[in-house]
Amino acid sequence: MHTPISLDADQAHGRLGELTVIDVRTPGEYASGHLPGALNIPLDRLRRALPVLGNARTELLLVCRSGARSANACALLAEHGVPAATLTGGTGAWAERGLELHRPATGTRAGWSMERQVRFTAGTVVLAGLGLGLLHPAWQLLSAGVAGGLVFSALTDTCGMAALLGRLPHNRPRAADLDATLAALEERVS
């Protein structure tokens, strides 16, 4: 089993030409800005890419917004004997250093980050629970459930709401897009 390593933004920037960068965020998040040359393979689709990633001749650098999902992706790859590094602090740290983020060509709509989608959804459900609680107190349990979920999410560093939101159509790659990404990846790593 391979132990994942971490690269900070400066280290990754200095080695960008020798790394195969895989962005594990949703397509909407990827469209909002990604490292130059990064390929988008969402975390929940990473298993499908394992055969190609396992043949990589260059070092893999996995990236997400903050570094949490890419660390999970590195652990998944390590379980399958595929060495990979994660970008400490993710694209957030990359942007803070003033490094360039690429955005898709015009016509592609950038989406909200997963964190923003979770905050919006959680806030909306809490407000709905509080509002409906004026009609019947049992509706306040909806708000309590979301609060409990947020606490659980923080304690376990997981997010069930993000997993559910990631399944929405605007957060899912079309099959053809993933196939094209895998073909481009195969070309780079062979």
Tab-separated table of C-alpha atoms in Angstrom:
chain	number	residue	atom	x	y	z
A	1	MET	CA	0.000	0.000	0.000
A	2	HIS	CA	1.253	3.482	-0.892
A	3	THR	CA	1.232	6.304	1.612
A	4	PRO	CA	-0.249	9.446	0.059
A	5	ILE	CA	1.963	12.502	0.161
A	6	SER	CA	0.940	16.147	0.253
A	7	LEU	CA	2.279	18.955	-1.881
A	8	ASP	CA	1.645	22.589	-1.048
A	9	ALA	CA	0.686	25.064	-3.781
A	10	ASP	CA	4.256	26.242	-4.357
A	11	GLN	CA	5.631	22.687	-4.608
A	12	ALA	CA	2.851	21.634	-6.993
A	13	HIS	CA	3.273	24.772	-9.112
A	14	GLY	CA	6.984	24.105	-9.483
A	15	ARG	CA	6.346	20.528	-10.640
A	16	LEU	CA	3.117	21.068	-12.604
A	17	GLY	CA	4.691	20.013	-15.912
A	18	GLU	CA	5.669	16.602	-14.558
A	19	LEU	CA	2.383	15.825	-12.773
A	20	THR	CA	-0.904	14.425	-14.014
A	21	VAL	CA	-3.476	16.558	-12.211
A	22	ILE	CA	-6.859	15.005	-11.439
A	23	ASP	CA	-9.572	17.302	-10.057
A	24	VAL	CA	-12.022	15.175	-8.023
A	25	ARG	CA	-14.690	17.878	-7.602
A	26	THR	CA	-18.042	17.898	-9.352
A	27	PRO	CA	-18.138	19.160	-12.950
A	28	GLY	CA	-19.806	22.379	-11.783
A	29	GLU	CA	-17.055	23.040	-9.262
A	30	TYR	CA	-14.385	22.143	-11.830
A	31	ALA	CA	-15.914	24.667	-14.241
A	32	SER	CA	-15.581	27.402	-11.609
A	33	GLY	CA	-11.781	27.186	-11.877
A	34	HIS	CA	-9.187	24.395	-11.913
A	35	LEU	CA	-5.432	23.959	-12.062
A	36	PRO	CA	-3.952	24.282	-15.559
A	37	GLY	CA	-4.144	20.958	-17.399
A	38	ALA	CA	-6.293	19.290	-14.725
A	39	LEU	CA	-8.647	16.535	-15.791
A	40	ASN	CA	-12.012	16.233	-14.041
A	41	ILE	CA	-12.863	12.847	-12.551
A	42	PRO	CA	-15.371	13.380	-9.721
A	43	LEU	CA	-14.622	11.460	-6.538
A	44	ASP	CA	-17.698	9.261	-6.907
A	45	ARG	CA	-16.514	8.204	-10.406
A	46	LEU	CA	-12.881	7.575	-9.452
A	47	ARG	CA	-13.281	3.795	-9.229
A	48	ARG	CA	-14.155	3.718	-12.925
A	49	ALA	CA	-10.836	5.418	-13.682
A	50	LEU	CA	-8.723	3.052	-11.539
A	51	PRO	CA	-7.491	0.898	-14.461
A	52	VAL	CA	-6.191	3.976	-16.296
A	53	LEU	CA	-4.821	5.661	-13.162
A	54	GLY	CA	-3.023	2.462	-12.218
A	55	ASN	CA	-1.041	2.643	-15.475
A	56	ALA	CA	0.143	6.214	-14.905
A	57	ARG	CA	3.810	6.760	-15.646
A	58	THR	CA	3.761	10.253	-14.163
A	59	GLU	CA	2.992	11.158	-10.569
A	60	LEU	CA	-0.671	11.823	-9.905
A	61	LEU	CA	-1.741	14.966	-8.073
A	62	LEU	CA	-5.318	14.881	-6.816
A	63	VAL	CA	-7.050	18.196	-6.221
A	64	CYS	CA	-10.330	19.448	-4.747
A	65	ARG	CA	-11.442	22.736	-3.194
A	66	SER	CA	-9.915	22.325	0.276
A	67	GLY	CA	-7.905	19.098	0.170
A	68	ALA	CA	-10.371	16.860	2.050
A	69	ARG	CA	-11.891	15.061	-0.958
A	70	SER	CA	-8.531	14.732	-2.682
A	71	ALA	CA	-7.090	13.160	0.498
A	72	ASN	CA	-9.991	10.665	0.454
A	73	ALA	CA	-9.283	10.005	-3.219
A	74	CYS	CA	-5.586	9.396	-2.450
A	75	ALA	CA	-6.588	6.895	0.232
A	76	LEU	CA	-8.847	5.089	-2.266
A	77	LEU	CA	-6.046	4.922	-4.820
A	78	ALA	CA	-3.581	3.739	-2.151
A	79	GLU	CA	-5.950	0.855	-1.318
A	80	HIS	CA	-5.543	-0.222	-4.947
A	81	GLY	CA	-1.771	0.243	-5.030
A	82	VAL	CA	-1.820	3.487	-7.010
A	83	PRO	CA	0.540	6.169	-5.637
A	84	ALA	CA	-0.806	9.719	-5.614
A	85	ALA	CA	-0.273	13.078	-3.930
A	86	THR	CA	-2.853	15.562	-2.721
A	87	LEU	CA	-2.720	19.348	-2.994
A	88	THR	CA	-2.716	20.724	0.555
A	89	GLY	CA	-5.465	23.325	0.833
A	90	GLY	CA	-6.777	22.494	-2.646
A	91	THR	CA	-7.689	25.090	-5.244
A	92	GLY	CA	-8.429	27.512	-2.400
A	93	ALA	CA	-4.757	27.525	-1.354
A	94	TRP	CA	-3.698	27.621	-5.024
A	95	ALA	CA	-5.797	30.755	-5.643
A	96	GLU	CA	-4.619	32.383	-2.386
A	97	ARG	CA	-1.038	32.152	-3.679
A	98	GLY	CA	-2.169	34.072	-6.777
A	99	LEU	CA	-1.640	31.097	-9.083
A	100	GLU	CA	-3.667	30.762	-12.259
A	101	LEU	CA	-6.936	28.850	-12.368
A	102	HIS	CA	-8.292	27.820	-15.758
A	103	ARG	CA	-11.948	28.018	-16.640
A	104	PRO	CA	-13.678	26.204	-19.498
A	105	ALA	CA	-14.337	27.901	-22.794
A	106	THR	CA	-17.346	30.143	-23.101
A	107	GLY	CA	-20.684	28.448	-23.163
A	108	THR	CA	-19.958	26.321	-20.119
A	109	ARG	CA	-21.710	27.601	-17.029
A	110	ALA	CA	-19.670	27.604	-13.840
A	111	GLY	CA	-21.570	26.171	-10.908
A	112	TRP	CA	-21.503	26.735	-7.208
A	113	SER	CA	-18.904	24.945	-5.139
A	114	MET	CA	-20.184	21.933	-3.228
A	115	GLU	CA	-19.629	23.771	0.055
A	116	ARG	CA	-21.825	26.642	-1.160
A	117	GLN	CA	-24.515	24.219	-2.332
A	118	VAL	CA	-24.501	22.497	1.090
A	119	ARG	CA	-24.715	25.809	2.970
A	120	PHE	CA	-27.588	26.989	0.763
A	121	THR	CA	-29.506	23.723	1.077
A	122	ALA	CA	-28.952	23.386	4.836
A	123	GLY	CA	-29.983	26.998	5.411
A	124	THR	CA	-33.089	26.628	3.262
A	125	VAL	CA	-34.176	23.437	5.052
A	126	VAL	CA	-33.575	24.998	8.489
A	127	LEU	CA	-35.604	28.084	7.556
A	128	ALA	CA	-38.379	25.897	6.152
A	129	GLY	CA	-38.435	23.837	9.354
A	130	LEU	CA	-38.622	26.958	11.494
A	131	GLY	CA	-41.336	28.512	9.316
A	132	LEU	CA	-43.422	25.342	9.219
A	133	GLY	CA	-42.826	25.012	12.969
A	134	LEU	CA	-45.137	27.988	13.370
A	135	LEU	CA	-47.924	25.815	11.932
A	136	HIS	CA	-47.045	22.744	13.962
A	137	PRO	CA	-44.122	22.347	16.404
A	138	ALA	CA	-43.189	18.922	14.994
A	139	TRP	CA	-41.788	20.637	11.877
A	140	GLN	CA	-39.001	22.070	14.030
A	141	LEU	CA	-37.549	18.551	14.043
A	142	LEU	CA	-36.568	19.198	10.426
A	143	SER	CA	-34.283	22.030	11.566
A	144	ALA	CA	-32.970	19.913	14.438
A	145	GLY	CA	-32.200	17.075	12.006
A	146	VAL	CA	-30.158	19.360	9.758
A	147	ALA	CA	-28.301	20.779	12.775
A	148	GLY	CA	-27.502	17.241	13.949
A	149	GLY	CA	-26.324	16.326	10.456
A	150	LEU	CA	-23.996	19.320	10.349
A	151	VAL	CA	-22.483	18.396	13.718
A	152	PHE	CA	-22.033	14.776	12.578
A	153	SER	CA	-20.494	16.036	9.335
A	154	ALA	CA	-17.957	18.141	11.220
A	155	LEU	CA	-17.045	15.333	13.629
A	156	THR	CA	-16.574	12.700	10.922
A	157	ASP	CA	-15.248	14.974	8.138
A	158	THR	CA	-17.904	13.520	5.836
A	159	CYS	CA	-20.981	15.124	4.372
A	160	GLY	CA	-24.075	13.147	3.515
A	161	MET	CA	-25.752	16.239	2.093
A	162	ALA	CA	-22.821	16.792	-0.284
A	163	ALA	CA	-23.075	13.153	-1.372
A	164	LEU	CA	-26.771	13.630	-2.140
A	165	LEU	CA	-26.251	16.977	-3.886
A	166	GLY	CA	-23.427	15.455	-5.923
A	167	ARG	CA	-25.996	13.174	-7.544
A	168	LEU	CA	-28.009	16.082	-8.988
A	169	PRO	CA	-27.784	16.417	-12.782
A	170	HIS	CA	-25.792	19.671	-12.748
A	171	ASN	CA	-23.150	18.027	-10.524
A	172	ARG	CA	-22.810	14.844	-12.592
A	173	PRO	CA	-20.644	14.435	-15.644
A	174	ARG	CA	-22.344	13.219	-18.747
A	175	ALA	CA	-21.115	9.732	-19.672
A	176	ALA	CA	-19.534	11.076	-22.863
A	177	ASP	CA	-17.600	13.700	-20.865
A	178	LEU	CA	-16.184	11.097	-18.490
A	179	ASP	CA	-15.314	8.800	-21.390
A	180	ALA	CA	-13.496	11.677	-23.129
A	181	THR	CA	-11.669	12.528	-19.883
A	182	LEU	CA	-10.595	8.897	-19.434
A	183	ALA	CA	-9.384	8.785	-23.051
A	184	ALA	CA	-7.362	11.978	-22.528
A	185	LEU	CA	-5.998	10.578	-19.274
A	186	GLU	CA	-5.007	7.336	-20.954
A	187	GLU	CA	-3.181	9.324	-23.620
A	188	ARG	CA	-1.251	11.287	-20.971
A	189	VAL	CA	-0.281	8.360	-18.740
A	190	SER	CA	0.710	5.860	-21.419
